[in-house]
Coordinates of C-alpha atoms in Angstrom, one line a residue:
M25 CA -12.4 -26.6 -3.8
R26 CA -13.3 -23.3 -5.1
F27 CA -14.0 -24.6 -8.5
R28 CA -16.0 -27.7 -7.3
K29 CA -18.0 -25.4 -5.0
L30 CA -18.7 -22.9 -7.9
L31 CA -19.8 -25.7 -10.2
E32 CA -22.1 -27.1 -7.5
V33 CA -23.6 -23.8 -7.0
L34 CA -24.1 -23.1 -10.6
R35 CA -25.8 -26.5 -11.1
K36 CA -28.3 -25.5 -8.5
K37 CA -28.8 -21.8 -9.3
A38 CA -27.8 -21.4 -12.9
P39 CA -28.6 -24.8 -14.9
R40 CA -27.0 -23.5 -17.9
G41 CA -23.8 -22.6 -16.2
L42 CA -22.2 -25.7 -17.2
S43 CA -22.9 -25.6 -21.0
A44 CA -20.0 -25.8 -23.4
E45 CA -21.0 -22.2 -24.5
S46 CA -20.5 -20.7 -21.2
G47 CA -17.2 -22.4 -20.6
G48 CA -18.2 -24.7 -17.7
E49 CA -16.7 -27.8 -19.2
E50 CA -13.4 -25.9 -19.6
I51 CA -13.4 -25.0 -16.0
W52 CA -14.0 -28.5 -14.8
R53 CA -11.2 -30.0 -17.0
G54 CA -8.9 -27.3 -15.6
K55 CA -9.6 -28.4 -12.1
V56 CA -9.6 -32.1 -12.6
R57 CA -6.3 -32.0 -14.7
R58 CA -4.7 -29.5 -12.2
R59 CA -2.8 -27.9 -15.0
A60 CA -2.3 -24.2 -14.5
G61 CA -2.1 -23.4 -18.3
R62 CA -5.3 -25.1 -19.1
A63 CA -7.0 -23.9 -16.1
A64 CA -6.1 -20.2 -16.5
G65 CA -8.0 -20.5 -19.9
S66 CA -11.1 -20.6 -17.8
I67 CA -10.7 -17.0 -16.6
V68 CA -12.7 -15.4 -19.5
P69 CA -15.8 -17.6 -19.1
L70 CA -15.7 -17.2 -15.4
M71 CA -15.7 -13.3 -15.8
V72 CA -19.3 -13.4 -16.9
Y73 CA -20.3 -14.6 -13.3
L74 CA -18.6 -11.5 -11.7
K75 CA -21.8 -9.6 -12.3
S76 CA -24.3 -12.3 -11.2
D77 CA -27.2 -11.2 -9.5
D78 CA -26.4 -13.9 -6.9
P79 CA -23.9 -12.9 -4.3
E80 CA -22.7 -16.4 -3.7
I81 CA -22.0 -17.0 -7.4
R82 CA -20.2 -13.6 -7.7
H83 CA -18.0 -14.4 -4.6
L84 CA -17.1 -17.9 -5.8
A85 CA -16.4 -16.7 -9.4
C86 CA -14.1 -13.8 -8.1
K87 CA -12.2 -16.1 -5.9
A88 CA -11.6 -18.6 -8.8
V89 CA -10.6 -15.8 -11.1
V90 CA -8.1 -14.5 -8.5
A91 CA -6.7 -18.0 -8.0
L92 CA -6.3 -18.8 -11.7
F93 CA -4.8 -15.4 -12.5
S94 CA -2.1 -15.9 -9.9
R95 CA -0.9 -19.0 -11.6
I96 CA 0.2 -17.0 -14.7
S97 CA 3.9 -15.9 -14.8
T98 CA 4.5 -14.3 -18.1
K99 CA 3.3 -11.1 -20.0
N100 CA 2.4 -13.0 -23.2
K101 CA 0.4 -15.6 -21.1
Y102 CA -1.4 -12.9 -19.2
H103 CA -2.4 -11.1 -22.5
E104 CA -3.4 -14.4 -24.4
T105 CA -5.5 -15.6 -21.5
V106 CA -7.6 -12.7 -20.5
K107 CA -7.6 -10.0 -23.3
N108 CA -11.0 -11.2 -24.7
A109 CA -12.9 -10.9 -21.5
E110 CA -16.0 -8.9 -21.9
V111 CA -15.5 -6.0 -19.6
S112 CA -17.0 -2.4 -19.7
M113 CA -16.1 0.7 -17.9
S114 CA -19.2 0.3 -15.7
D115 CA -18.0 -3.3 -14.8
L116 CA -14.9 -1.8 -13.1
D117 CA -17.2 0.3 -10.9
F118 CA -19.2 -2.7 -10.1
Y119 CA -16.1 -4.7 -9.1
R120 CA -14.9 -1.9 -6.8
I121 CA -18.2 -1.7 -5.1
N122 CA -19.0 -5.3 -4.8
F123 CA -15.5 -7.1 -4.1
P124 CA -12.9 -6.8 -1.4
A125 CA -10.1 -4.4 -2.0
S126 CA -7.6 -7.2 -2.4
D127 CA -9.7 -9.0 -5.1
Y128 CA -10.5 -5.7 -6.8
L129 CA -6.9 -5.1 -7.2
T130 CA -6.3 -8.4 -8.9
L131 CA -9.3 -7.9 -11.1
L132 CA -7.7 -4.6 -12.1
A133 CA -4.5 -6.5 -13.1
V134 CA -6.8 -8.8 -15.2
T135 CA -8.6 -5.8 -17.0
S136 CA -5.3 -4.0 -17.6
F137 CA -4.7 -6.6 -20.4
N138 CA -8.3 -6.1 -21.9
R139 CA -8.6 -5.5 -25.6
D140 CA -10.5 -2.4 -25.0
G141 CA -7.9 0.6 -24.6
R142 CA -10.4 2.5 -22.5
V143 CA -10.6 -0.3 -19.9
R144 CA -6.8 -0.7 -19.9
E145 CA -6.3 3.0 -19.3
R146 CA -9.0 3.0 -16.4
S147 CA -7.4 -0.1 -15.0
V148 CA -3.9 1.5 -14.9
R149 CA -5.4 4.6 -13.2
E150 CA -7.0 2.7 -10.6
L151 CA -3.8 0.5 -10.1
A152 CA -1.9 3.7 -9.5
K153 CA -4.4 4.9 -7.0
S154 CA -4.3 1.7 -4.9
G155 CA -0.8 2.5 -3.6
N156 CA -0.2 -1.2 -3.4
A157 CA 3.2 -2.7 -4.7
Y158 CA 1.4 -5.5 -6.4
A159 CA 0.3 -2.9 -9.0
I160 CA 3.8 -2.2 -10.1
Q161 CA 4.4 -5.0 -12.5
F162 CA 1.2 -4.4 -14.3
I163 CA 1.8 -0.7 -14.7
I164 CA 5.2 -1.4 -16.1
F165 CA 3.6 -3.8 -18.7
R166 CA 1.5 -0.9 -20.0
L167 CA 4.5 1.3 -20.6
A168 CA 4.7 -0.6 -24.0
D169 CA 0.9 -0.4 -24.7
W170 CA 0.0 0.1 -28.4
V171 CA -2.2 3.1 -27.4
E172 CA -0.3 6.2 -26.7
E173 CA -2.6 7.5 -24.0
V174 CA -2.4 4.3 -22.1
R175 CA 1.5 4.5 -22.3
K176 CA 1.3 8.1 -20.9
V177 CA -1.0 7.2 -17.9
A178 CA 1.3 4.2 -17.2
I179 CA 4.3 6.6 -17.1
R180 CA 2.6 8.9 -14.7
S181 CA 1.5 6.0 -12.7
L182 CA 4.8 4.5 -12.2
E183 CA 6.2 7.7 -11.0
K184 CA 3.8 7.4 -8.0
Y185 CA 5.7 4.2 -7.0
K186 CA 9.1 5.8 -7.2
K187 CA 9.5 5.9 -3.3
P188 CA 11.8 4.2 -1.0
A189 CA 8.8 2.4 0.5
F190 CA 8.5 0.5 -2.8
I191 CA 12.0 -0.1 -3.5
D192 CA 11.8 -4.0 -3.0
S193 CA 9.1 -4.3 -5.5
L194 CA 10.9 -2.0 -7.9
V195 CA 14.1 -4.1 -7.7
A196 CA 12.0 -7.2 -8.2
N197 CA 10.6 -5.7 -11.4
I198 CA 14.0 -4.8 -13.0
A199 CA 13.8 -8.0 -15.0
T200 CA 10.2 -7.2 -16.1
F201 CA 11.1 -3.7 -17.4
E202 CA 14.3 -5.1 -19.1
R203 CA 12.4 -7.8 -21.0
L204 CA 9.7 -5.1 -22.0
Q205 CA 12.4 -3.2 -23.9
S206 CA 12.4 -5.8 -26.7
V207 CA 9.0 -4.3 -27.7
E208 CA 9.6 -2.4 -30.9
R209 CA 6.6 -0.2 -31.0
V210 CA 8.1 2.2 -28.5
N211 CA 11.7 3.0 -27.3
L212 CA 11.8 2.5 -23.4
S213 CA 15.4 3.2 -23.0
D214 CA 15.2 6.6 -21.4
L215 CA 12.3 5.3 -19.0
Y216 CA 14.3 2.3 -18.1
G217 CA 17.4 4.4 -17.5
D218 CA 15.5 6.7 -15.1
F219 CA 14.1 3.6 -13.3
I220 CA 17.5 2.1 -12.8
D221 CA 18.8 5.5 -11.7
F222 CA 16.2 5.6 -9.0
I223 CA 17.0 2.3 -7.7
I224 CA 20.8 2.0 -7.9
V225 CA 21.8 5.7 -7.5
R226 CA 19.3 7.6 -5.5
N227 CA 18.4 4.6 -3.3
N228 CA 21.7 2.5 -3.5
E229 CA 22.1 2.6 0.3
V230 CA 18.6 1.2 0.8
V231 CA 19.1 -1.6 -1.7
L232 CA 22.5 -2.5 -0.1
A233 CA 20.8 -2.8 3.2
R234 CA 18.3 -5.2 1.9
F235 CA 20.4 -6.9 -0.8
G236 CA 20.1 -10.4 0.8
R237 CA 16.3 -10.6 0.5
Y238 CA 16.3 -10.2 -3.2
S239 CA 16.2 -13.1 -5.7
E240 CA 19.4 -14.2 -7.4
R241 CA 18.1 -12.7 -10.8
S242 CA 17.3 -9.3 -9.3
R243 CA 20.7 -9.2 -7.5
M244 CA 22.5 -10.0 -10.7
L245 CA 20.6 -7.4 -12.7
R246 CA 21.1 -4.8 -10.0
S247 CA 24.8 -5.4 -10.0
R248 CA 25.1 -5.5 -13.8
N249 CA 23.4 -2.1 -14.0
L250 CA 25.5 -0.8 -11.1
V251 CA 28.7 -1.7 -13.0
N252 CA 27.4 0.3 -16.0
S253 CA 26.6 3.3 -13.8
A254 CA 29.1 6.3 -13.6
H255 CA 27.7 7.5 -10.3
V256 CA 28.1 4.5 -7.9
T257 CA 31.1 2.3 -7.1
L258 CA 30.8 -1.3 -5.9

């Protein structure tokens, strides 16, 4: 209903909002066909409305972006879908001031894939400041960024989440980190080793106590890394 409501509001308040140029038709097709992949492609044209002068349009656009982004599940799809959104450094400030903290956090995840390295770096810094476990996955993605400074910020940011309070999310992201190691532009083996050490050596008792709540994939990866560890026994 968010998409239908947004379109209705745009028809009344922004007559040009449904033009092919603005992406309105793509939004509509994505809603009608109910296909996440196609609908997710509507995020970029929707981003334009996040800075609308009309609070209702801003609110509806934000909720639509958040909903669509939540349907994406792979790094490549994230990148392909949102990298070309027109986002400036001042836009990030606008998002922080005008949207709820939970929506702002999701918008930071979106902008962490932006083609502008400065926007990606600022997004990672803000994700680190949030102290929210949701940020971990998107910080990990930036460990393999093609800009060195963004990678450095991501490394420092991930350190802030190496706390027992975030252990469940760290375990859930073992697979994310493992897949990222295939990126050839940077060697992540040492970072991955330290990440795994924090989970299965320094916090092994905590992980064991919560083992049953983890996905089968996460349990398998944890156990495999445990076998390879010289410090902990099964």
